[in-house]
XYZ file of C-alpha atoms in Angstrom:
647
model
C -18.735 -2.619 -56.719
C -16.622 -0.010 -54.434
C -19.061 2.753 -55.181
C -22.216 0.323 -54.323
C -20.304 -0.652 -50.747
C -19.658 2.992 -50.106
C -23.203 3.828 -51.145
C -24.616 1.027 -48.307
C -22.148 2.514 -45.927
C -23.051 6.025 -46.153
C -26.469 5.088 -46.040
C -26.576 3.301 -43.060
C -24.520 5.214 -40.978
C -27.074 7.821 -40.083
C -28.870 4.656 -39.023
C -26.485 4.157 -35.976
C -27.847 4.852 -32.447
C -26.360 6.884 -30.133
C -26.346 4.401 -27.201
C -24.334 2.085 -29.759
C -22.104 4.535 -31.119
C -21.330 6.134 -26.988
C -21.024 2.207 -26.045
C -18.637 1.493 -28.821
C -16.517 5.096 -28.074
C -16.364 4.178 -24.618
C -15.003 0.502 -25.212
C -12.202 1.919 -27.241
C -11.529 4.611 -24.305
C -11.439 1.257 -22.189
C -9.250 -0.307 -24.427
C -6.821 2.163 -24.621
C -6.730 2.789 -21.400
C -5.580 -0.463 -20.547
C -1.882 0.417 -22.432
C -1.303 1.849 -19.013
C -0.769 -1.464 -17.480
C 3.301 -1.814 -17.913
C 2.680 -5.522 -18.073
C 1.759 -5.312 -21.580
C 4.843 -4.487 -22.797
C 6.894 -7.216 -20.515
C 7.820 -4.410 -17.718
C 6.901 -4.475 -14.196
C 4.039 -2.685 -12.501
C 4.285 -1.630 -8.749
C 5.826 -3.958 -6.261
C 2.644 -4.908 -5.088
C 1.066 -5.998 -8.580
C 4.408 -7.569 -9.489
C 4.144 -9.712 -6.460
C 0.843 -10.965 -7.682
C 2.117 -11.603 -11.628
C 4.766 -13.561 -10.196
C 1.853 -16.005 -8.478
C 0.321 -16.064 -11.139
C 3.416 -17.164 -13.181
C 4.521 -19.758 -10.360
C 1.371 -20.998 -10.056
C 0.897 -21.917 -13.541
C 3.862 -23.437 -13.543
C 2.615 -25.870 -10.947
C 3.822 -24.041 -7.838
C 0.957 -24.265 -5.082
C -0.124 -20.627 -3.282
C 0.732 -20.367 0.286
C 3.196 -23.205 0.170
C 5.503 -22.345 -2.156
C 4.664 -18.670 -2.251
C 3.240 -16.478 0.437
C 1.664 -13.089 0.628
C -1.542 -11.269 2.551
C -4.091 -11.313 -0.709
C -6.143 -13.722 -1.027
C -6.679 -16.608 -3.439
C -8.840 -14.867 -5.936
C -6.153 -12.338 -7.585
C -3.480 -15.136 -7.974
C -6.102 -17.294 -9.847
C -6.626 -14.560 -11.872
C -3.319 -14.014 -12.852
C -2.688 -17.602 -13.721
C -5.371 -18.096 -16.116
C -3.528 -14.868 -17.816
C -0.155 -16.322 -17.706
C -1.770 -19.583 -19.385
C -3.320 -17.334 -21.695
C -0.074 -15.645 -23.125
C 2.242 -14.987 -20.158
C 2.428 -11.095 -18.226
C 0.917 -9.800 -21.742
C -1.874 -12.561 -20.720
C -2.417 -11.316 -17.087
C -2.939 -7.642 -18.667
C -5.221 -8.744 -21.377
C -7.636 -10.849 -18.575
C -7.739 -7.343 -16.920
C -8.699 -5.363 -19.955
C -11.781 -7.847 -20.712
C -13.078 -7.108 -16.915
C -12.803 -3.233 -17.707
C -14.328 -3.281 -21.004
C -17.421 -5.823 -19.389
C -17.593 -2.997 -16.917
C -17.456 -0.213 -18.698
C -20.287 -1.949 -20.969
C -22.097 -2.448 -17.828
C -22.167 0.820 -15.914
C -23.184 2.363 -19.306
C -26.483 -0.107 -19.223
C -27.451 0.380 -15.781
C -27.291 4.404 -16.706
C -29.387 3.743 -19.674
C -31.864 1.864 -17.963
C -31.960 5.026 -15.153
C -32.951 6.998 -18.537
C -30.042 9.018 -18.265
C -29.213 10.563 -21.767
C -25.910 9.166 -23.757
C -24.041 12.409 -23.702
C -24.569 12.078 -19.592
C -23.480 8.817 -19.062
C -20.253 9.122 -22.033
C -19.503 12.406 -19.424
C -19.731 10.077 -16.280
C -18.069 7.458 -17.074
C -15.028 8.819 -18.882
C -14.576 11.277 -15.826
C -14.415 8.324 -13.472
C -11.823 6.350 -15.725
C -9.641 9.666 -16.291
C -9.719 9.760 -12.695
C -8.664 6.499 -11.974
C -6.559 6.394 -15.153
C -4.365 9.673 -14.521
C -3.978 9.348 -10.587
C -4.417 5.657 -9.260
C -3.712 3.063 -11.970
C -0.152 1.835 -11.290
C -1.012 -1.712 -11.983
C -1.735 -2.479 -8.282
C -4.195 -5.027 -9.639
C -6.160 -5.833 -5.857
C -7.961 -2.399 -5.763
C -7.974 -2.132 -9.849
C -10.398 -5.521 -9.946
C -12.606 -4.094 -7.051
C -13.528 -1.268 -9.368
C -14.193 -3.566 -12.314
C -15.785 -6.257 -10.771
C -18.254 -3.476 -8.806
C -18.813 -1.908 -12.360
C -19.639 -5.566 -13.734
C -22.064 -6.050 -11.119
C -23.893 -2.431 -11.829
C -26.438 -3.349 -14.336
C -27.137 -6.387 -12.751
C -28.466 -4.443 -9.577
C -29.940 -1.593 -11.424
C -32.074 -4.814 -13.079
C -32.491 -6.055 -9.564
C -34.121 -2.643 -8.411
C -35.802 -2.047 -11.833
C -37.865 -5.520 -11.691
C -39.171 -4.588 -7.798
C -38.373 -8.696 -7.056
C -35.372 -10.620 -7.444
C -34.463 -12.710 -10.364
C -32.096 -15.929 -9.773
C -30.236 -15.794 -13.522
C -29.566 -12.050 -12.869
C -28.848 -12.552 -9.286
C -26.624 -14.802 -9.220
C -24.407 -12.540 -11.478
C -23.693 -9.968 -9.030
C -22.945 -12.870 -6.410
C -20.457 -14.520 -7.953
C -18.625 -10.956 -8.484
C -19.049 -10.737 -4.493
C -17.910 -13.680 -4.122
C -14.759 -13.368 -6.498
C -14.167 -9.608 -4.925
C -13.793 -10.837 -1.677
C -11.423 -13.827 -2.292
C -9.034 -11.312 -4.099
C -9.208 -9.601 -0.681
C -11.772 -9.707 1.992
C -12.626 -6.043 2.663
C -13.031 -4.334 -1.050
C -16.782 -5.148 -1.007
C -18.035 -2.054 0.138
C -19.998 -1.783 -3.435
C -21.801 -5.214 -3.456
C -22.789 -4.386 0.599
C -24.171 -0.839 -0.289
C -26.398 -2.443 -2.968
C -27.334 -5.423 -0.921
C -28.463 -3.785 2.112
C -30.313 -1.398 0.335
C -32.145 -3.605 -1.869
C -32.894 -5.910 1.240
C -34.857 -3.241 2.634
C -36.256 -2.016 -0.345
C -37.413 -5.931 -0.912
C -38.869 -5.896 2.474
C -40.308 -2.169 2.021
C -42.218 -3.283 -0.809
C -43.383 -6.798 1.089
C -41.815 -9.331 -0.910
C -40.016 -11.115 1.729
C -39.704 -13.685 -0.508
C -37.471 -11.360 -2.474
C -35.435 -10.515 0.151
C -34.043 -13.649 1.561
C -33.784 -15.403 -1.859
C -31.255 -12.973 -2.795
C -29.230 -13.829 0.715
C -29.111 -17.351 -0.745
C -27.479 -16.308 -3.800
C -25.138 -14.854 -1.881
C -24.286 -17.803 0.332
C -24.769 -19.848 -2.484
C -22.105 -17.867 -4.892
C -19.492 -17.709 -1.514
C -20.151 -21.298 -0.792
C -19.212 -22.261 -4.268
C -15.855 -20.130 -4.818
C -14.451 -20.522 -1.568
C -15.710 -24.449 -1.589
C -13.392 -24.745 -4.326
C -10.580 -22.908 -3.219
C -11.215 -24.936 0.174
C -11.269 -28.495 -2.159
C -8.240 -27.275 -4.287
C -6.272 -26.107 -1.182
C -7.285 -29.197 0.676
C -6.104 -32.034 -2.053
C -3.026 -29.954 -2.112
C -1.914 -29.993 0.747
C -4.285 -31.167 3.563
C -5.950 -28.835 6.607
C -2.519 -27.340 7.204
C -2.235 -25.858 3.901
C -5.998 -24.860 4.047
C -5.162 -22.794 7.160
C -2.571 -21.153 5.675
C -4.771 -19.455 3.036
C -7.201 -18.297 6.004
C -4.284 -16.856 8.149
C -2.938 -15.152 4.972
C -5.867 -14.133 3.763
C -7.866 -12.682 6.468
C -6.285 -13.228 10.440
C -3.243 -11.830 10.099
C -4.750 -8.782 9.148
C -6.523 -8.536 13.108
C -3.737 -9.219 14.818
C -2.956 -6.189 16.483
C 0.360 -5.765 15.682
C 0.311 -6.194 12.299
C 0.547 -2.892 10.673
C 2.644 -1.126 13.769
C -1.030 1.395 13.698
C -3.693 1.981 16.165
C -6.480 0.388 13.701
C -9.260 0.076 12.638
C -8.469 4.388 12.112
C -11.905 5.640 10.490
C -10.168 8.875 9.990
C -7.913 7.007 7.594
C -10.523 5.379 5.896
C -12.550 9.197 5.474
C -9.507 10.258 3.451
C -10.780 8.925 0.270
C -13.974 10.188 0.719
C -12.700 13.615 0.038
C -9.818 13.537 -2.260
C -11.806 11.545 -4.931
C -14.443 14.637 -4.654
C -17.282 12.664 -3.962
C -18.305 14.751 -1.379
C -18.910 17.420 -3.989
C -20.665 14.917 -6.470
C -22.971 13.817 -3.341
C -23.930 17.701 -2.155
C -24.851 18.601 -5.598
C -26.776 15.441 -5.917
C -28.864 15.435 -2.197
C -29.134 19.340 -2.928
C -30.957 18.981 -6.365
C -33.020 15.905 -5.633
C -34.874 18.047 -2.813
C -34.475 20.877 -4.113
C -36.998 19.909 -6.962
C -39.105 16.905 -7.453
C -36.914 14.795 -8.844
C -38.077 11.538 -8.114
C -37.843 9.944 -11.626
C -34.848 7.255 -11.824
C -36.356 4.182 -12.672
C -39.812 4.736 -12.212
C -42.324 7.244 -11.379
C -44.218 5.624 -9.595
C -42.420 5.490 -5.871
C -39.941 7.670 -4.247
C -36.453 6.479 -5.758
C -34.471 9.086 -4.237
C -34.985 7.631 -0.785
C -33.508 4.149 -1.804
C -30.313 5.904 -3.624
C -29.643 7.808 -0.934
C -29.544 5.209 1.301
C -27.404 2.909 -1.021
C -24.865 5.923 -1.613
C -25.159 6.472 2.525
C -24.110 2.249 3.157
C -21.907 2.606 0.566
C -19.454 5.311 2.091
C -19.590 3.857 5.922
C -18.642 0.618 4.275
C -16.218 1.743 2.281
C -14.496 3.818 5.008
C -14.480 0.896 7.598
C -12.773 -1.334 4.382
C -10.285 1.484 4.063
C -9.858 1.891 8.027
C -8.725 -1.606 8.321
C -5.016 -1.293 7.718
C -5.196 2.253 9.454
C -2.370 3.219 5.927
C -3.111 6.023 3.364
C -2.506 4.795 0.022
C -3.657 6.930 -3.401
C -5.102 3.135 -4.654
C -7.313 2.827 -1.557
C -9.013 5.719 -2.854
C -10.262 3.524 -5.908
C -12.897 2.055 -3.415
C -14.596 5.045 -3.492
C -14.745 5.700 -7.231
C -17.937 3.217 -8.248
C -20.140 5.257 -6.180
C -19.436 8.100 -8.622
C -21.478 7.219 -11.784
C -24.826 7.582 -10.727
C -24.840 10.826 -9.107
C -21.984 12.445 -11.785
C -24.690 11.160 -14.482
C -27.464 12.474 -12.946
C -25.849 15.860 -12.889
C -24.351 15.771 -16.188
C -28.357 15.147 -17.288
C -29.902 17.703 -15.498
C -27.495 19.967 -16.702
C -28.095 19.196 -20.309
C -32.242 18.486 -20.321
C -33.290 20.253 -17.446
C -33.122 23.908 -17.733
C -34.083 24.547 -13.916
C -31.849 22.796 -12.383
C -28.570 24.436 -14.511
C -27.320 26.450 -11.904
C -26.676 23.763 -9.199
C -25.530 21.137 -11.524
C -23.359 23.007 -13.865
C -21.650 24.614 -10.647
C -21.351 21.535 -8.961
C -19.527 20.164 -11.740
C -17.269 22.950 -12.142
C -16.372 22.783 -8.832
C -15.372 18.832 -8.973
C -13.289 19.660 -12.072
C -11.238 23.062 -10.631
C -11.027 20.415 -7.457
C -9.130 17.187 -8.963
C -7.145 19.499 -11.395
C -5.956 21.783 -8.527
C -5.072 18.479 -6.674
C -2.759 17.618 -9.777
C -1.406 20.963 -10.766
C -0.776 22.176 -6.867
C 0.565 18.979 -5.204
C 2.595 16.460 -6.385
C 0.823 13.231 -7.082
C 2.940 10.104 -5.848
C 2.757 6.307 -4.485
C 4.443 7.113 -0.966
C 1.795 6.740 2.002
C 0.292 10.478 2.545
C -0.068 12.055 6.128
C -3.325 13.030 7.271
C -3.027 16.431 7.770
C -1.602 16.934 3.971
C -4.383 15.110 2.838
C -7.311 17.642 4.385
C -4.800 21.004 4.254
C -4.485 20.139 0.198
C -8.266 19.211 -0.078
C -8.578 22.146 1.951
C -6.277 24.426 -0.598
C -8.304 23.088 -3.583
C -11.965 23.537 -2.325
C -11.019 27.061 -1.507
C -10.081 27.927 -4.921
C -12.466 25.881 -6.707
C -15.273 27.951 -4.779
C -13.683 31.133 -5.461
C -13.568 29.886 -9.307
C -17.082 28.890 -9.168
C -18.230 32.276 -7.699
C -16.457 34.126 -10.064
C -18.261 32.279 -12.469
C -21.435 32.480 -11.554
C -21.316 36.143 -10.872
C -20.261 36.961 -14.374
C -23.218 34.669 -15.796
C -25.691 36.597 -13.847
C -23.936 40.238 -14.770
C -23.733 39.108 -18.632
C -27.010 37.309 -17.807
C -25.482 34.333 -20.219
C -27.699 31.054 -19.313
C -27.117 29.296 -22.031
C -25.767 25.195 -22.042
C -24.154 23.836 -24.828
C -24.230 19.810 -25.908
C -21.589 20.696 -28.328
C -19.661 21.870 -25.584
C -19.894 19.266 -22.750
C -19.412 16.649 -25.991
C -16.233 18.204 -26.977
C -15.141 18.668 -23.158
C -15.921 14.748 -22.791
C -13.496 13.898 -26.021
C -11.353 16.147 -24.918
C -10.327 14.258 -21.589
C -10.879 10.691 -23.437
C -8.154 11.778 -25.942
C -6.065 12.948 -22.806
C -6.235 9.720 -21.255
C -5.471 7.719 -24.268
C -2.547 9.990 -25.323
C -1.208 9.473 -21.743
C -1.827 5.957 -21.731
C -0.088 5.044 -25.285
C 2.633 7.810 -24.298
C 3.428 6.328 -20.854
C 2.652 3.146 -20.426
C 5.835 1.671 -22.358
C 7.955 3.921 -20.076
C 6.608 2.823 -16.580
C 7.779 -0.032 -14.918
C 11.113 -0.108 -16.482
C 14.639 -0.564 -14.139
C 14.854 2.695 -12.165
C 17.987 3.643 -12.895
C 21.161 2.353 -14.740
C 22.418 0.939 -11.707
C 19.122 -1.365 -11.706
C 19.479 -2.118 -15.330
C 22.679 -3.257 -15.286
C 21.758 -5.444 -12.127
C 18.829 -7.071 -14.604
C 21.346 -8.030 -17.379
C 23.798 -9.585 -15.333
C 21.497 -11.403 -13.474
C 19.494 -12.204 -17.029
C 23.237 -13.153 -18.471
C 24.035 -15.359 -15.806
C 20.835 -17.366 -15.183
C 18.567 -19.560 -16.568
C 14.365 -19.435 -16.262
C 14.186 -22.062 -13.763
C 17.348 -20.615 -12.100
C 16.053 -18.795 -8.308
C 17.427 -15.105 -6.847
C 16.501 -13.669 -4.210
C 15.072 -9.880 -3.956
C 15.603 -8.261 -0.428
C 13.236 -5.670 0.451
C 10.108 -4.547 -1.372
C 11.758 -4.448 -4.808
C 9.493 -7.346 -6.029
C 9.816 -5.495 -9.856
C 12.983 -7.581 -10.296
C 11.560 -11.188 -10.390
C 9.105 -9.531 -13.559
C 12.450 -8.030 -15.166
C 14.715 -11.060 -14.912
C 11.618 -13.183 -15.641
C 13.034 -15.138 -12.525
C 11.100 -16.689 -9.530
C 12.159 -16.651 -6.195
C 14.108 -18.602 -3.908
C 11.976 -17.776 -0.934
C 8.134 -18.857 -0.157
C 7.954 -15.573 2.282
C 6.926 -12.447 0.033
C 4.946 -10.551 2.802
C 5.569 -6.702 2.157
C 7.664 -5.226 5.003
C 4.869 -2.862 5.951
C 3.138 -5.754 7.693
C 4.608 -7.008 10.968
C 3.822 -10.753 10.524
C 3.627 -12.605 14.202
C 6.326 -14.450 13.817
C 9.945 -14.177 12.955
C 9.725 -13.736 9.592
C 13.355 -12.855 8.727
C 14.328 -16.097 10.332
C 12.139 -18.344 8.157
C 13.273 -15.959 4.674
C 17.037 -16.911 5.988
C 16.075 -20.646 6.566
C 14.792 -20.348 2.732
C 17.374 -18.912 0.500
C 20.362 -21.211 2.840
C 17.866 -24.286 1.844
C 17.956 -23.095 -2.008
C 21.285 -20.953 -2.491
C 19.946 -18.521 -4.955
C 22.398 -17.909 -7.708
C 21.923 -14.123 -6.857
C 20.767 -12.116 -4.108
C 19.395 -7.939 -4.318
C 19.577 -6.188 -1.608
C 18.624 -2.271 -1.226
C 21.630 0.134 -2.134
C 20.159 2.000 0.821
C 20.386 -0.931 3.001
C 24.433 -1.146 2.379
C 24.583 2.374 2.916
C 23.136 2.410 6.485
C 24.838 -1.280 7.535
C 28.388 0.139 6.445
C 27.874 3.031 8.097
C 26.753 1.552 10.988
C 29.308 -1.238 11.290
C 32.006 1.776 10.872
C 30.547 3.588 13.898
C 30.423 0.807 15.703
C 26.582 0.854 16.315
C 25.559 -2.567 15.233
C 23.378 -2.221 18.262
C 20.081 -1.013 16.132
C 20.354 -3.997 14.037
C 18.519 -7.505 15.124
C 19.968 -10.545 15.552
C 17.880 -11.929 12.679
C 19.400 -8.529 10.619
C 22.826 -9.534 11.345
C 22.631 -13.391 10.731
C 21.645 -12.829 6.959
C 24.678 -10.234 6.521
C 26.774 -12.723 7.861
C 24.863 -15.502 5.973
C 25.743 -13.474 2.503
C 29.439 -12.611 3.591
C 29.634 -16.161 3.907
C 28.467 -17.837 1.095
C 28.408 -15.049 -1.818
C 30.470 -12.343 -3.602
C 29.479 -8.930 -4.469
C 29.407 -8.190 -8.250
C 28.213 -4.670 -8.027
C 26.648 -3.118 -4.922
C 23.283 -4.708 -4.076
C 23.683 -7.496 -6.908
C 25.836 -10.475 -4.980
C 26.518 -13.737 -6.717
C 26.481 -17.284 -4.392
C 30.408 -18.535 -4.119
C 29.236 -21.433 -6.420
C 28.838 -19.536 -9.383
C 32.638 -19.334 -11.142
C 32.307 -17.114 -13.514
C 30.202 -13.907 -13.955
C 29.289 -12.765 -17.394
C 29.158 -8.993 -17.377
C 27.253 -7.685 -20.507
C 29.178 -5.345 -22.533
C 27.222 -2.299 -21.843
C 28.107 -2.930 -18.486
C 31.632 -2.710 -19.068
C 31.961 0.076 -21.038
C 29.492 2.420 -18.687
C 31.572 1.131 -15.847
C 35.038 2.259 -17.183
C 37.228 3.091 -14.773
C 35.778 1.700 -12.113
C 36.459 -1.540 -10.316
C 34.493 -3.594 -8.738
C 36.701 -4.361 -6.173
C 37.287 -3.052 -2.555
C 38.273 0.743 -2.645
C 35.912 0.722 -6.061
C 33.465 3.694 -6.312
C 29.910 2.544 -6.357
C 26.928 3.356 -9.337
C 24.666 5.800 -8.576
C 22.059 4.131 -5.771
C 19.078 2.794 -7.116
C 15.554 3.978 -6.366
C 13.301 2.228 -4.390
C 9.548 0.404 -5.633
C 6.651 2.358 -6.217
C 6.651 3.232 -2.924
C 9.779 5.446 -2.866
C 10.563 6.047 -6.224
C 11.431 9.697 -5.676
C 14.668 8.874 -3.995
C 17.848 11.457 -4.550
C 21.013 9.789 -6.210
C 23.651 9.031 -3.024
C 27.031 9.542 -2.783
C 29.831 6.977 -4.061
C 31.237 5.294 -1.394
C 33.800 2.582 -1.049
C 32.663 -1.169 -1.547
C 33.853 -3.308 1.049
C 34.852 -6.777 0.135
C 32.664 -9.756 1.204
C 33.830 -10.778 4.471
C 34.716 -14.871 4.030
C 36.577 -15.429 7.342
C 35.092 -17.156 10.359
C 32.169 -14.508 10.395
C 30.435 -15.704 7.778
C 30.532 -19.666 8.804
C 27.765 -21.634 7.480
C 27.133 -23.227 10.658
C 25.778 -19.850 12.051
C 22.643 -20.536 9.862
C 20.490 -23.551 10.279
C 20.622 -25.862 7.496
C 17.515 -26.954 7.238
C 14.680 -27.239 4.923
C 12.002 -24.047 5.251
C 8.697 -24.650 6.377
C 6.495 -25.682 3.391
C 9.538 -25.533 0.868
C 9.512 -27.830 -1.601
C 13.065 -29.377 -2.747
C 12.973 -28.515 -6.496
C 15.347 -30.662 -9.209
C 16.679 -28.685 -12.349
């Protein structure tokens, strides 16, 4: 019976098409890929993603967004996240996005196969794009991550829309609902969906179906009326117009006011940055110069001019997605992932004429070769990391790498024509393709259990006692953008007000945190080792002056009402008895915790400033419980749009 089941087997397999065996290779690359996501194995991701699992978290546990929990994203990536933490917790939240990069992946590979692009090309494309993103932007920032797979969900449903010459309402309303869903996780990463819209508007009027044209406006209105009309009915019954224009304040105005990001914006210089350290720029040269260099017209069809209409999608695609990118006027590796669904088509294309189309070798092989010597100079020269970059660095390393990469590719191309060597390989380009796959998925199953763990012993130990000391529905507060602690204590927080300090909200925000936590009392409050550092220093020089009032009210507040445990961890006055794990106390032999004590080794900050140097030990000072720290010096009173909560 085993021989006959072997027999069938072995038969059959020769049987296999390509497109399902490169499909069903690429899935797994997917797959594994998503092992990167920390979340998986119960650790945090950066501060900004960990914000967002935490939403998720409260909201399935019936906490409402933007009343008992407020941040700058919209709606749409704190829904997502709660259907995952339903679905099995943080492991859920990083299975829900695995299925919307496998979809995609499965997608982008269709819409190349129905551009008749070969399955070696589009395997090439599409793991070089998910390398990309996989070995220099995935940290788990989640808003950008779900623009890129909700753009590559949408793919085949536009290359269908363009194939068919008219519009079709059940495969329209597909890539309108992703719209829709892209721009309630955050209003401006729809640069994708507006290239293809605007070009196929005008290619539906171009061809004179008018008809065409404005019925796929109405799925678009259609698709936004019926997400946000639910957010608008949920938000509503929740908590009445008030709460509604909370979401819309959050979600979009605050990000107009013009003070919000301390920046001269919108800064389209910003927003160009992308644009050249993904390499696009190289993809898109090679591209324009082949397509009129030759008469290379055939995409989907023969019979018109394609090459017009892609260029014209690929040209509204990058003014789009510089304006999205010049809106915060920042510089942020992950704002570079806008950029990245604009790379299939062309990469494919070159990848195929490289491999059918003996004439047009030259250009596309070199082209290539020049994108690859580009992105690996850019991660063997320069150190890759989550701080915000400065412009000039940005164009004097993209600068640095294009130089070499052109002196590579002229070496190269000299020595072809002296040895007069031609010749392309698929063996070759097929092993090159598995070769970066397997690089990816080695990375990704090598370090994804070992990012997003504490930072440093001093954070570790800060996790246990809190862990020891607390129970789930227990609060803490986390001062500062060091949002990884409420996923590694598995705690929530005691304050609605989780706006990232980057943003200058228009109002006092430090007042209303500090109205919070006095409302709640947090069992335990973090605070940035850094932070101490700089206050004590301060307060022993006598130069308080640099500090708001709103700064020096919460020290005061904290003096007043809690104890320090170890520096940065502080326990409220309420709370008798610390448990300190074991671990703790034998790593911290010898030293007390006490004024005069040495302090651990300073923590680093989030993903953000993770590259922080170990400080010097300096003395703790005792919490200050005298008349400086009086409870009457903060207002006892219940925060805006807290909730009192019963244990």
């Amino acid at each position: 019976m085993k021989t006959d089941i072997r027999k069938i087997l072995w038969e059959n397999l020769s049987k296999i098409r390509e497109h399902e065996l490169i499909l069903f290779a690429l899935c797994i690359v997917g797959i594994i890929f998503s092992f990167l996501n920390p979340l998986w194995y119960g650790h945090a991701p950066g501060f900004d993603a960990s914000v967002y699992a935490l939403f998720g978290k409260m909201w399935a546990h019936g906490e409402i967004p933007y009343q008992d929990m407020i941040d700058i994203k919209g709606p749409g990536i704190y829904l997502i996240n709660m259907v995952g933490y339903r679905l099995g917790g943080y492991q859920g939240i990083a299975f829900i996005e695995t299925l919307f990069l496998v979809f995609g992946i499965v997608s982008v590979d269709l819409a190349l196969r129905l551009f008749k692009f070969s399955p070696l090309s589009r395997f090439c494309s599409i793991v070089t794009v998910i390398s990309l993103l996989g070995l220099r932007y995935y940290y788990g920032d989640m808003v950008e991550d779900y623009a890129v797979y909700l753009a590559m969900i949408a793919s085949y449903p536009f290359a269908l829309l363009f194939n068919l010459r008219r519009f079709n309402w059940s495969i329209g309303l597909i890539p309108a609902f992703a719209f829709a869903i892209t721009t309630s996780i955050h209003f401006n990463n729809g640069a994708y969906f507006v290239a293809w819209y605007a070009m196929l508007f005008l290619f539906y009027c171009s061809a004179g179906s008018l008809s065409s044209a404005m019925k796929m406006l109405l799925s678009v209105v259609l698709a936004m009326f019926v997400v946000f009309g639910l957010y608008f009915l949920y938000f509503y019954f929740e908590g009445g117009m008030e709460l509604v224009n909370n979401v819309v304040f959050y979600s979009i105005v605050i990000h107009f006011n013009e003070q919000a990001y301390n920046l001269n914006i919108p800064d389209l210089s910003a927003g160009f940055v992308g644009f050249v350290r993904t390499g696009l720029w190289i993809i898109l040269a090679g591209f324009v110069w082949l397509m009129y260099s030759k008469d290379n017209l055939l995409f989907v069809s023969r019979e018109g001019n394609d090459r017009r209409w892609f260029f014209l999608y690929l040209g509204f695609g990058i003014v789009a997605t510089i304006v999205a990118n010049s809106l915060t006027g920042h510089i942020y590796d992950h704002y570079d992932q806008l950029y990245l669904p604009f790379m299939f088509i062309p990469l494919a294309f070159l990848m195929h004429r490289y491999l059918h189309v003996k004439q047009d070798i030259h250009i596309s092989f070199l082209t290539i070769l020049f994108l690859l010597v580009f992105l690996v100079s850019e991660h063997a020269i320069w150190e890759w990391n989550r701080q915000e970059w400065e412009q000039p660095d940005v164009y004097i390393h993209a600068g640095i790498n294009a130089v070499i990469a052109l002196a590579v590719c002229l070496a190269v191309f000299f020595m072809r024509r002296w040895f007069g060597f031609y010749r392309h390989s698929h063996a070759v380009f097929l092993c090159l393709s598995i070769f970066i796959s397997v690089i990816i998925s080695f990375y990704a199953l090598s370090i994804g259990h070992t990012v997003g763990v504490p930072w440093d012993e001093s954070t570790a130990q800060k996790v246990r006692i809190i862990n020891e000391n607390t129970e789930l529905n227990d609060k803490i507060w986390v001062d500062g953008n060091m949002y990884q602690y409420y996923i590694w204590t598995d705690r929530t927080t005691s304050s609605p007000y989780l706006i990232t300090t980057q943003l200058m909200a228009p109002y006092d925000f430090k007042t209303k945190v500090l109205s919070s936590i006095n409302y709640f009392r947090p069992k335990f409050i973090v605070v940035r080792e850094k932070s101490i550092d700089d206050f004590r220093e301060a307060e022993k020089n006598n130069n308080l002056g640099k500090y708001s009032q709103q700064d020096l009210a919460f020290v005061r507040f904290i003096r007043a009402n809690y104890d320090e445990v170890v520096k940065g961890l502080y326990k409220s006055k309420k709370v008798k008895d610390v448990v300190v794990p074991e671990k703790e106390e034998a790593a911290a032999e010898g030293k007390e915790i006490s004024e005069g004590a040495s302090v651990s080794q300073s923590e680093s900050v989030s993903s953000q400033a993770s590259e922080q140097e170990a400080r010097p030990q300096l003395k703790v000072v005792e919490v200050d419980s005298s008349g400086n720290g009086n409870d009457n010096q903060v207002k006892e009173s219940q925060p805006e749009n807290a909730k009192e909560k019963t244990e």
